[in-house]
Coordinates of C-alpha atoms and ligand atoms in Angstrom, one line a residue:
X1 CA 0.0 0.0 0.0
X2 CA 1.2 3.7 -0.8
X3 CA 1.6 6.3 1.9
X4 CA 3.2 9.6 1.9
X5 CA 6.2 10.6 4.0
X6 CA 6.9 12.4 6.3
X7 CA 4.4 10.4 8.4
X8 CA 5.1 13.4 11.4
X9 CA 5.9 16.5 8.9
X10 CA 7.2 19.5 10.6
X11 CA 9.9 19.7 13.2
X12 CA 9.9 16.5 15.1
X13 CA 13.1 14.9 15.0
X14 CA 15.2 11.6 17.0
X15 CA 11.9 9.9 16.4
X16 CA 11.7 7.0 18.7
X17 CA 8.9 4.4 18.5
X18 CA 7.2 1.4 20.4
X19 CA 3.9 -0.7 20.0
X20 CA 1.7 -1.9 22.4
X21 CA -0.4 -4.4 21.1
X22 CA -1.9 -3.1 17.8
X23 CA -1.1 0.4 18.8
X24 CA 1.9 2.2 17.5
X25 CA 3.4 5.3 19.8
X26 CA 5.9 7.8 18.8
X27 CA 8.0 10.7 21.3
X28 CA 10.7 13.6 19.4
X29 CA 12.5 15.9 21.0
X30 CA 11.7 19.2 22.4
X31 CA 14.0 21.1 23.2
X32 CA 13.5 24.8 24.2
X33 CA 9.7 24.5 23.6
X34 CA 6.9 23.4 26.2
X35 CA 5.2 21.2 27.2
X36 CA 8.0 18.7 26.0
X37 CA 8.3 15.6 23.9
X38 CA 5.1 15.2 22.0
X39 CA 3.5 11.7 21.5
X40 CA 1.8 10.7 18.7
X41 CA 0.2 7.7 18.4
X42 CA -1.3 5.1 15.5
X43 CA -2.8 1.9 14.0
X44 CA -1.5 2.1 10.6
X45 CA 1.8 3.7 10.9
X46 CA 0.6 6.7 8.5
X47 CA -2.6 8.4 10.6
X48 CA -0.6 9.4 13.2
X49 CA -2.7 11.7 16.2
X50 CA -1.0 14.3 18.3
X51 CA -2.2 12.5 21.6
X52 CA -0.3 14.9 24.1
X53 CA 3.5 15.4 25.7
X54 CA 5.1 13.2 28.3
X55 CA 6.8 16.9 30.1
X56 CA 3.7 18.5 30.6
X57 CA 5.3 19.9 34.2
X58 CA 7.5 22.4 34.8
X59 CA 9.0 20.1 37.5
X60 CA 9.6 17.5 35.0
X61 CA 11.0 20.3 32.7
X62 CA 13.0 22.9 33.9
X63 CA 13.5 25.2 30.8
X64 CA 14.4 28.7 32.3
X65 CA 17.1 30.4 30.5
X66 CA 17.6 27.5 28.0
X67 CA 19.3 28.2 25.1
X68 CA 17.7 27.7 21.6
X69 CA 18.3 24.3 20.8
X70 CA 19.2 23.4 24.7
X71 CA 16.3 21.5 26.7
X72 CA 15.4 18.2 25.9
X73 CA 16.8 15.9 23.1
X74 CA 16.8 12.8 21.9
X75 CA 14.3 10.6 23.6
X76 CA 13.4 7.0 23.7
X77 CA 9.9 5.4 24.5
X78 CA 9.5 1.6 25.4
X79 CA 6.6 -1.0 26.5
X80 CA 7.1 -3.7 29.0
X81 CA 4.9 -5.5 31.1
X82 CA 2.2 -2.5 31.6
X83 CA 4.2 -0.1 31.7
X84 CA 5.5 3.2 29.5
X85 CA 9.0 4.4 29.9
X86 CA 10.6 7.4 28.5
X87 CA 13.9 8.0 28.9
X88 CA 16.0 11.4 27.5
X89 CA 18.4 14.1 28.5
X90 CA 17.6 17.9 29.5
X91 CA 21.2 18.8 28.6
X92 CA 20.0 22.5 30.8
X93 CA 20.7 20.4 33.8
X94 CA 24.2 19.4 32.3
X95 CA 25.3 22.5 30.3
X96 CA 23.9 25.3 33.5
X97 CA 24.0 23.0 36.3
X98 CA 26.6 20.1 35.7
X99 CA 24.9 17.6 36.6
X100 CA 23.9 14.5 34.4
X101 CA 20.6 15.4 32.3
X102 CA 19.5 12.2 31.4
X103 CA 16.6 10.6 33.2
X104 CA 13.4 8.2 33.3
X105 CA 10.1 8.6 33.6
X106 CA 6.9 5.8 33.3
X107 CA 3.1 6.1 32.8
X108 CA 0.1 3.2 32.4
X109 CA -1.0 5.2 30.2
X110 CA 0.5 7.1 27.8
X111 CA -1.9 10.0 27.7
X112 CA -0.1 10.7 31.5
X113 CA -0.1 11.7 33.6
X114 CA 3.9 10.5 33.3
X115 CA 6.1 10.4 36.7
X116 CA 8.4 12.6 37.8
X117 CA 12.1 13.1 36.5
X118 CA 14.2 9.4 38.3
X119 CA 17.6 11.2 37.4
X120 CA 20.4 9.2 36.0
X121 CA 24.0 9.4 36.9
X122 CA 25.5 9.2 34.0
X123 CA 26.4 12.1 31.3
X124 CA 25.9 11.9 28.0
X125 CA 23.1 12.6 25.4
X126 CA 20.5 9.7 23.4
X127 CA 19.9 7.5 26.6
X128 CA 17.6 4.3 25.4
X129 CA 16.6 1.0 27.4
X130 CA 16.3 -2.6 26.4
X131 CA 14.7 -5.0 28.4
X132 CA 15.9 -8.6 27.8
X133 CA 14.2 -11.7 27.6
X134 CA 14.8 -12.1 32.1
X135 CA 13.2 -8.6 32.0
X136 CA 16.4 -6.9 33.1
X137 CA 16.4 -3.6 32.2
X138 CA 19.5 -2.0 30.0
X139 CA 20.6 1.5 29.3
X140 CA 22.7 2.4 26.4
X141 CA 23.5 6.2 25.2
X142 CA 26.6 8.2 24.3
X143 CA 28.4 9.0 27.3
X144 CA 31.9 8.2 29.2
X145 CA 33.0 5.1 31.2
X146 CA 35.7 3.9 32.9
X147 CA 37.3 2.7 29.4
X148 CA 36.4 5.9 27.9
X149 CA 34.3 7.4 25.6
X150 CA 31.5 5.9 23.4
X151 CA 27.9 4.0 23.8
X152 CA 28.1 3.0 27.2
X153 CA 25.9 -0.1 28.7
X154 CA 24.8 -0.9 32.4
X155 CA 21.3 -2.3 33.9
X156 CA 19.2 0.1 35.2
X157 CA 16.6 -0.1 37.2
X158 CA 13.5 1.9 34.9
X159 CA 11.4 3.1 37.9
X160 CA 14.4 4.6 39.9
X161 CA 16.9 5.0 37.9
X162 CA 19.0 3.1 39.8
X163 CA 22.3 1.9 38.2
X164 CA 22.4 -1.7 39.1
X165 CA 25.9 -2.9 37.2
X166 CA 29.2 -1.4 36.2
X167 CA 29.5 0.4 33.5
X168 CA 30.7 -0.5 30.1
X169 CA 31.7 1.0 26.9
X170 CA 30.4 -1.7 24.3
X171 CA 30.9 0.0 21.0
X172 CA 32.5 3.4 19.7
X173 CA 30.4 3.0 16.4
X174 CA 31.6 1.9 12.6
X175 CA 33.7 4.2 12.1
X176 CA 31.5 7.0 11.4
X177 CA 31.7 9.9 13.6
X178 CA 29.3 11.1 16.4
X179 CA 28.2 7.9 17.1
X180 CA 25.2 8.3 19.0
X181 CA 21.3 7.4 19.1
X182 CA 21.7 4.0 20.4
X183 CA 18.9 1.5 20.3
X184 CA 19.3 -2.0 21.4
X185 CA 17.3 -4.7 20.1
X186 CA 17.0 -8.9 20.0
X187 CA 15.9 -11.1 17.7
X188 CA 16.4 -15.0 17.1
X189 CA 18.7 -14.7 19.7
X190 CA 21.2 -11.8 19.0
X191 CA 21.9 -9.0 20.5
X192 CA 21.6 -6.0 18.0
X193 CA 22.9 -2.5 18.3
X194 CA 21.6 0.2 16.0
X195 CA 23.7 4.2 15.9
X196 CA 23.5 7.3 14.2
X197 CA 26.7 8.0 13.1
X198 CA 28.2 10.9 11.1
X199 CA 26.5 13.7 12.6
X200 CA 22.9 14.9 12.1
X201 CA 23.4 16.9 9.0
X202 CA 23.7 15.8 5.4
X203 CA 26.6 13.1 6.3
X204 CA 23.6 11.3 8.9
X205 CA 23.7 7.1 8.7
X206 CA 21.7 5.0 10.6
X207 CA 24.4 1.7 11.0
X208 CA 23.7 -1.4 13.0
X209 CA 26.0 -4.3 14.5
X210 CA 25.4 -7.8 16.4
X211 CA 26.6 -9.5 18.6
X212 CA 26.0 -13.1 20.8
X213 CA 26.5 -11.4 24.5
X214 CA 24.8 -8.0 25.5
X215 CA 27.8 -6.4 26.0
X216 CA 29.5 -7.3 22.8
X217 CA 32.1 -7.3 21.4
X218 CA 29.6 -6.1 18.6
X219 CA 30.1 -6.7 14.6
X220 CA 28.7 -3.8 12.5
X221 CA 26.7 -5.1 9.0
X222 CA 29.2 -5.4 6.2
X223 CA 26.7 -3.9 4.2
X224 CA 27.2 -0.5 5.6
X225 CA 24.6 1.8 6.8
X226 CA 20.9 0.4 6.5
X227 CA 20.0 4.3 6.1
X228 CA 21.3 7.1 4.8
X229 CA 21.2 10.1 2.1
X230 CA 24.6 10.9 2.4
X231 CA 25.7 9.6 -1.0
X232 CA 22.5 11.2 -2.7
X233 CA 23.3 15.0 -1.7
X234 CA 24.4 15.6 -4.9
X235 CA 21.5 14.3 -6.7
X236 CA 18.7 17.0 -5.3
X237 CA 16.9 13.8 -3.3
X238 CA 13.9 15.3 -1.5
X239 CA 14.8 13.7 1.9
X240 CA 18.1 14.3 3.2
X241 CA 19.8 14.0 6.6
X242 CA 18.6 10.8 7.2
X243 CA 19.3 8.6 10.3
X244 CA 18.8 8.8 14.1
X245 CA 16.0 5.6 13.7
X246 CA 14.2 3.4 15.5
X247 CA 12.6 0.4 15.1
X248 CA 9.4 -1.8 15.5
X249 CA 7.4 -4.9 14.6
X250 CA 3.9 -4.8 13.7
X251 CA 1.2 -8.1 14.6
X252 CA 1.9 -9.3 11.5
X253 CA 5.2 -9.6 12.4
X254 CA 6.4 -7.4 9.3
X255 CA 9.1 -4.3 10.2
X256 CA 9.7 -1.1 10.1
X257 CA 12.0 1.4 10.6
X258 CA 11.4 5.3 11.8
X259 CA 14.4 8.4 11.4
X260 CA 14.3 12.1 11.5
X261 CA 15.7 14.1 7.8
X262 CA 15.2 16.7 5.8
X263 CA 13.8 18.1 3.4
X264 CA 15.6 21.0 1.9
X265 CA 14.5 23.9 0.2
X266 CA 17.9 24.4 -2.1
X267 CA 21.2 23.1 -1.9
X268 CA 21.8 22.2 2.0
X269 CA 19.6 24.3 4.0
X270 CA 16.4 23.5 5.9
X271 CA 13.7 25.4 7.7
X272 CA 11.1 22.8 8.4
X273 CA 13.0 21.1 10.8
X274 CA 14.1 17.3 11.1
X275 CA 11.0 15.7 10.3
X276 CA 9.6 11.8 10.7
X277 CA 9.8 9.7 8.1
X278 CA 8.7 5.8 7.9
X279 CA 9.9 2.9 5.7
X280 CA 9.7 -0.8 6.1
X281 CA 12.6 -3.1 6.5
X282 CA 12.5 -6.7 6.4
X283 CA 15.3 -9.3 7.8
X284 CA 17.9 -10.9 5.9
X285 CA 20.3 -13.6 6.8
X286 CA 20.3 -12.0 10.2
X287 CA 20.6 -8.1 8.7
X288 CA 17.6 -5.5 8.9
X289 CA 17.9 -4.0 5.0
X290 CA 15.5 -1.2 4.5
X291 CA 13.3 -0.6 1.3
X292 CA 14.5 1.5 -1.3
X293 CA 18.3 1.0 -0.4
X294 CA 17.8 2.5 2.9
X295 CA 16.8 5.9 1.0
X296 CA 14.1 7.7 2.6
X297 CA 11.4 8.0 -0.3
X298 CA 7.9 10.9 -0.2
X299 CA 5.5 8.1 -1.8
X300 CA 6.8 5.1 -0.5
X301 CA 5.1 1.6 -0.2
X302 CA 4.4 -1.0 2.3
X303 CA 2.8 -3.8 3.7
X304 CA 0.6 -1.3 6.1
X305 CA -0.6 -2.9 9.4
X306 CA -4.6 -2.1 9.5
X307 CA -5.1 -0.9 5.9
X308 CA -8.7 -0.1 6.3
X309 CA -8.0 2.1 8.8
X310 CA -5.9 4.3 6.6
X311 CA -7.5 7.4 5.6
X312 CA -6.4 10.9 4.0
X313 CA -4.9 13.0 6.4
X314 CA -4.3 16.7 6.6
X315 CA -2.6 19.2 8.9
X316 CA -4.9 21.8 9.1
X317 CA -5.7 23.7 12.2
X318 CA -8.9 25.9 12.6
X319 CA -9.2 27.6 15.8
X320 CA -12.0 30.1 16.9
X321 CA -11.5 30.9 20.7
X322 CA -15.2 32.1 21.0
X323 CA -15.7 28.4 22.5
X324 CA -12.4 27.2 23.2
X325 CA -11.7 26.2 27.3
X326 CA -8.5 23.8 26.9
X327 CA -5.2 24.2 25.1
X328 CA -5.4 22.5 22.0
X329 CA -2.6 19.6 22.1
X330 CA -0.6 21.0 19.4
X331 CA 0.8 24.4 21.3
X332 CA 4.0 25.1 21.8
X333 CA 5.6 27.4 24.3
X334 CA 9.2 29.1 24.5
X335 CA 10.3 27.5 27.5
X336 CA 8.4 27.5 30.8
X337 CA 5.6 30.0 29.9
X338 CA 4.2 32.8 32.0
X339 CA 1.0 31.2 32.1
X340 CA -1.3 34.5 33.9
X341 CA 0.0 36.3 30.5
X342 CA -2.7 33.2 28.6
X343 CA -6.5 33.3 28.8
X344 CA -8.8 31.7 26.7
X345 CA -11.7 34.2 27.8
X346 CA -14.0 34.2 24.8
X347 CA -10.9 35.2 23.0
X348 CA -7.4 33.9 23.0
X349 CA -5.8 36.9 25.5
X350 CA -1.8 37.1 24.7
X351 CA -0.6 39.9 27.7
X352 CA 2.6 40.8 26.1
X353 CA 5.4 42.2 28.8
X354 CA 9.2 43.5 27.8
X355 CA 9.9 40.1 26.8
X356 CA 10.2 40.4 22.9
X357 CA 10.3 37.5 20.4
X358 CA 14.1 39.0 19.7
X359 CA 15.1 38.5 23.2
X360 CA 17.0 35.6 23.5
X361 CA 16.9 32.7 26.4
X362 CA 13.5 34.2 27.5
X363 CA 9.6 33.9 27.2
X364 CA 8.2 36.1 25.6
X365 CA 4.5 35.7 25.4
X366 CA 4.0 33.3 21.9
X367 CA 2.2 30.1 21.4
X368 CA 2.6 28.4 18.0
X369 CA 2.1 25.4 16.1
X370 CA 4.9 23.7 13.9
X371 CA 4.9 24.5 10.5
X372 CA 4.4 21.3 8.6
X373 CA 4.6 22.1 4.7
X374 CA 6.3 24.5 2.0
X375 CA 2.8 25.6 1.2
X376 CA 0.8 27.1 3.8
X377 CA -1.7 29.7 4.7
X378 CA -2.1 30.7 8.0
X379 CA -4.7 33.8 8.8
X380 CA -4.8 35.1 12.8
X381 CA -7.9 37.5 13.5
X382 CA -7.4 40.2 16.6
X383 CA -9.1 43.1 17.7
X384 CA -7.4 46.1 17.8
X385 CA -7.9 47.6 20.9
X386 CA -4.7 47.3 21.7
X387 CA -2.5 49.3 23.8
X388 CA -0.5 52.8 23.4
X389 CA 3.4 50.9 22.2
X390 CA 1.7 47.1 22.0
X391 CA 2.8 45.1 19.2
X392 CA 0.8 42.0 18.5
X393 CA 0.6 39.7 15.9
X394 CA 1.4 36.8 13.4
X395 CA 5.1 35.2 13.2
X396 CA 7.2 33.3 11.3
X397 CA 9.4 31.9 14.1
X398 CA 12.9 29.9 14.2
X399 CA 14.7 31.1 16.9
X400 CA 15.0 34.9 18.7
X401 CA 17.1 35.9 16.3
X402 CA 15.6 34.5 12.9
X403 CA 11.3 35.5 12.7
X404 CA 9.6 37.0 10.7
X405 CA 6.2 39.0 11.9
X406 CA 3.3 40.6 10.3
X407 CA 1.6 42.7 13.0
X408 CA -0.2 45.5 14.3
X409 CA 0.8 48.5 16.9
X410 CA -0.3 51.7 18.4
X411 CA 1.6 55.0 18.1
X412 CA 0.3 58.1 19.3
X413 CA -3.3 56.9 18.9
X414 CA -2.6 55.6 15.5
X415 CA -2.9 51.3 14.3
X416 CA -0.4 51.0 11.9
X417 CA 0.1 47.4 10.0
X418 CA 4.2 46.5 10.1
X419 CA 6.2 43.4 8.7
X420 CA 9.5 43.5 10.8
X421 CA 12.2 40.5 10.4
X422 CA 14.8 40.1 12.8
X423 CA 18.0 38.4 11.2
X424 CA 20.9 37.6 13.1
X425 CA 21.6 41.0 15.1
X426 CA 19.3 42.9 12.4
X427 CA 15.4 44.1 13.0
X428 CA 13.5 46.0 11.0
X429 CA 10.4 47.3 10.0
X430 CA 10.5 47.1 6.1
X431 CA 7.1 47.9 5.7
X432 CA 4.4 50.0 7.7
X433 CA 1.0 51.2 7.0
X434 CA -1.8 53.1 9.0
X435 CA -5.4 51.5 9.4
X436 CA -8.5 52.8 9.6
X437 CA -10.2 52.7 13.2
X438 CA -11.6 49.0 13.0
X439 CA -12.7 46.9 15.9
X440 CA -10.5 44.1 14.1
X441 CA -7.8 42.8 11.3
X442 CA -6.9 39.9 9.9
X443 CA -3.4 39.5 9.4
X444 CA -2.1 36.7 6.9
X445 CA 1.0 34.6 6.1
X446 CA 1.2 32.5 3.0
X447 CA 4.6 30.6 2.4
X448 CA 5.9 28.2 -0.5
X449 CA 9.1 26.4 -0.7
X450 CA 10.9 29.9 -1.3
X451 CA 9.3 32.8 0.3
X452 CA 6.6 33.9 2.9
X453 CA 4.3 36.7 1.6
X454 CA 2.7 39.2 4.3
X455 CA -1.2 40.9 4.3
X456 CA -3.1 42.4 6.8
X457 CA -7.0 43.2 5.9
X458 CA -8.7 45.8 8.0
X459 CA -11.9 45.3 6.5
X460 CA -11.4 46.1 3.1
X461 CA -9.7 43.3 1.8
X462 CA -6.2 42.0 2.4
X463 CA -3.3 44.7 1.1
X464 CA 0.4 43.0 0.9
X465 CA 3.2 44.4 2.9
X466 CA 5.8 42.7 1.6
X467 CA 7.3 38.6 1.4
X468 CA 10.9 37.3 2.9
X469 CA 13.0 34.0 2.2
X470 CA 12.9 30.8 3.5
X471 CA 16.3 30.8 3.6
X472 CA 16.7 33.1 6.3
X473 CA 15.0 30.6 8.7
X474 CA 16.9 27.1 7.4
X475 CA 18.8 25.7 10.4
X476 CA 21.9 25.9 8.1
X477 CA 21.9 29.5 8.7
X478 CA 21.5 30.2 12.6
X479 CA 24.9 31.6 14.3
X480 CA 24.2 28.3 16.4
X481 CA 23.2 25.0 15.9
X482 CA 19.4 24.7 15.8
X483 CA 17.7 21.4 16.0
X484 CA 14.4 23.0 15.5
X485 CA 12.4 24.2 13.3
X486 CA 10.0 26.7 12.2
X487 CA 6.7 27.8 13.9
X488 CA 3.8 29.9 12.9
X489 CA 2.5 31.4 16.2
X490 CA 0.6 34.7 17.6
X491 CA 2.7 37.0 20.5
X492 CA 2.1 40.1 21.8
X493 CA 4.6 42.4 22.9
X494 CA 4.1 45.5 25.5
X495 CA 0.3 44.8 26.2
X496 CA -2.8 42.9 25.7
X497 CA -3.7 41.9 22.3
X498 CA -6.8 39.7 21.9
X499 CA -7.5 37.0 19.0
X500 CA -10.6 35.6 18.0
X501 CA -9.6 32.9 15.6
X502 CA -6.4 31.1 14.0
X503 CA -6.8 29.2 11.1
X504 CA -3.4 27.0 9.2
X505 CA -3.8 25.0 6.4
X506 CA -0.7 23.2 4.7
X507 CA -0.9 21.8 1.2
X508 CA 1.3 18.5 1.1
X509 CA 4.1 18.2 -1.3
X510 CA 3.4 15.9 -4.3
X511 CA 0.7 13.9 -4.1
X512 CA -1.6 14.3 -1.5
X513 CA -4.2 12.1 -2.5
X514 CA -1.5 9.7 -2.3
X515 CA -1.1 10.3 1.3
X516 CA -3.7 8.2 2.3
X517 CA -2.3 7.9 5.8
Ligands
6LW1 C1 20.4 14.3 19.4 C2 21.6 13.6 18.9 C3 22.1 14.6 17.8 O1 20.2 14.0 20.8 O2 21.4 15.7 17.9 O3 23.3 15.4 16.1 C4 20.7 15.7 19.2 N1 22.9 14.4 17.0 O4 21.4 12.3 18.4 C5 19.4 16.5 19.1 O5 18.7 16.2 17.9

């Protein structure tokens, strides 16, 4: 059967996936944004619903001051015996605090509630567990041992996060570098050990070794990688970046394999984020070899578990806060929000303070939702009794110091209509026009796989105020490493701004009849 990738568009990368019984659950990383690691969950492997976030605490996440691209990374989720685990690292607590980041928490359900943080003493990023066939319970993840540097094992006890063994270092990869992502797996008796290796940009490989014992000595599949782009850079293949998998069985005991990439919109450079994709793999003499050479493919096949569940999917969001009395499951915060500066009070009430999207390591007041596709249209309707010196407002948002914003503000009694951008250490307004006293405006961002394009309507249809490139959002282009990507959200700066309704549609690339999941 067909389906479309990327089953989880939008950023949501370090996919990690489990099943529990004929129900299919996957966690990403979070990093700076709240409520942390999102769980999606499915039947089919292609209608995937946005079922909640494991960190829905601010005492399970501690984001303040967190640095774009700091907070919570790559995560793993597992099912044994009843129970959920989660496992990942807040590298905050490392990088501010120096303490190990990585910890454990478990849930009946995976809907939550989910425990509170068992810590972990160990350092080190991509933590996973294995439980083996005596139910012990073992950790791998990058990290340092008493013979060095590499993926390190010991047993762990899942609802303490007790370390119950010594530690060991049982691979430093295939020769690729970075190893990392560890996953450990058995099957007919061996031990597997699945890595990302070569970084998560466009040299990414997903690489896998055996062994008889746990704890190795592992050998890595003379094939090579199972996964990767990295030899079709060159050729302009949608998906690159490929690697950072997991994998799963379904009930009729066929396989598959999940991994964050990319898909660019030129040469090398990304805005989207690292994004979900799915193929299927299948098992021979004793090596996992994925379809399609292990290249990542939009309109893939497979032998789909529940087929007559499948059915078109879209990402559209439509959101009138007339009614609305709980968060919708798909805002995002900047780190731990301010929540008296939120109110769904008949309106969606955004009480801006000095906290502006451009200020970095803070929280300002924004709540967005990923954006999932080149083509999109997203349309936020405010009133306009807003504050003397309020800005409020629509944005294209990467990180504090890559947005774009199509907004409205009060000076000396008049509403003008702005689009600022704010690249690298540059903002400005490059366009500004007064309004007419209105009680409300529609403001509008449209995007493709090039450009965004700006509008506000004040109630006599929409007048453009200008577009900006893609480009200046792509990860590639950041003064840092992002792992993010970008969001379309509504902020308000200096004062109260109040929206009635948000409405985002994405188009999907190529075929979207095709993407019948
Ligand atoms: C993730 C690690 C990585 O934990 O990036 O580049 C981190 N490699 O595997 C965040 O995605």
């Amino acid at each position: 059967m067909q389906f479309h990738n990327p089953i989880i568009p939008g950023y949501n990368p370090d996919p990690s996936i489990c099943r529990a019984g004929d129900t299919f659950y996957i966690v990403n990383s979070s990093f700076e944004f709240f409520p942390g690691v999102p769980v999606h969950e499915s039947k089919n492997l292609v209608n995937w619903s946005y079922t909640g976030h494991v960190l829905d605490r601010e005492s399970q996440l501690p984001l303040t001051g967190c640095n774009p691209s700091g907070g919570i990374f790559a995560p793993t989720i597992r099912y044994h015996d009843g129970m959920f685990y989660m496992i990942t690292t807040n590298v905050n607590r490392m990088w501010m605090n120096g303490k190990a980041g990585n910890f454990i928490v478990h849930a009946k359900d995976p809907k939550g509630p989910w425990s509170e943080p068992a810590w972990i003493d160990q350092m080190g990023i991509d933590p996973s567990i294995f439980f083996d066939d005596d139910g012990s319970c073992w950790y791998t993840g990058t990290g340092r041992a008493n013979d060095g540097q590499g993926i390190v094992l010991f047993k762990l006890d899942p609802m303490t996060g007790e370390i119950l063994s010594d530690k060991k270092i049982i691979s430093r990869g295939s020769g690729g570098k970075c190893p990392e992502g560890p996953h450990m797996y058995k099957k007919d008796g061996m031990y597997y050990l699945m890595l990302a290796e070569g970084g998560t940009e466009f040299g990414h490989m997903e690489t896998i070794g055996r062994s008889e014992t746990i704890d190795g000595p592992y050998t890595f599949n003379p094939a090579g990688p199972i996964l990767t782009a990295r030899n079709d850079n060159a050729s302009g293949h949608p998906i690159q970046c490929t690697g950072h998998a997991d994998i799963v069985d379904d009930e009729n005991g066929n396989w598959w394999i999940v991994s964050l990439g990319t898909r660019p919109i030129g040469p090398m450079a990304h805005h989207l984020g690292r994004e979900t994709f799915l193929a299927q793999l299948r098992w021979v003499d004793g090596w996992p070899v994925v379809d399609c050479g292990g290249l990542m493919q939009l309109e893939a096949e497979g032998d789909l578990p529940h087929p007559e569940t499948v059915s078109p999917v879209c990402d559209n969001h439509h959101y009138d806060f007339a009614e609305m009395k709980s968060w919708p499951v798909d805002f995002a915060w900047l780190r731990n929000p301010e929540m008296k500066n939120y109110a769904l009070d008949g309106t969606l009430s955004l009480t801006g303070t000095s906290e502006r999207l451009s200020t970095p390591n803070t929280t300002p007041t924004f709540v967005g939702v990923r954006q999932t596709q080149f083509k999109t249209i997203s349309e936020a309707q405010l009133l306009t009794n807003i504050p003397e010196g309020c800005s409020a407002g629509l944005t294209a948002y990467g990180i504090h110091t890559h947005h774009y914003d199509v907004l409205i503000t009060r000076r000396y009694g008049t509403l003008y209509a702005q689009l600022r951008k704010h690249i690298y250490d540059m903002e400005a307004v490059v366009s500004e026009i007064p309004l007419p006293e209105c009680e409300k405006v529609v403001l509008k961002i449209t995007s493709d796989r090039s450009k965004y394009y700006f509008a506000v309507d004040a109630g006599k249809g929409f007048v453009e105020l200008g577009t900006a490139l893609t480009i200046g959002l792509a990860t590639e282009v950041t003064e840092m490493m992002t792992f993010t990507g970008t969001f379309i959200g509504l902020f308000a700066e200096n004062g109260k701004a109040r929206f009635t309704n948000f409405d985002y549609t994405a188009e999907w690339e190529g075929k979207p009849e095709m993407r019948i999941g």
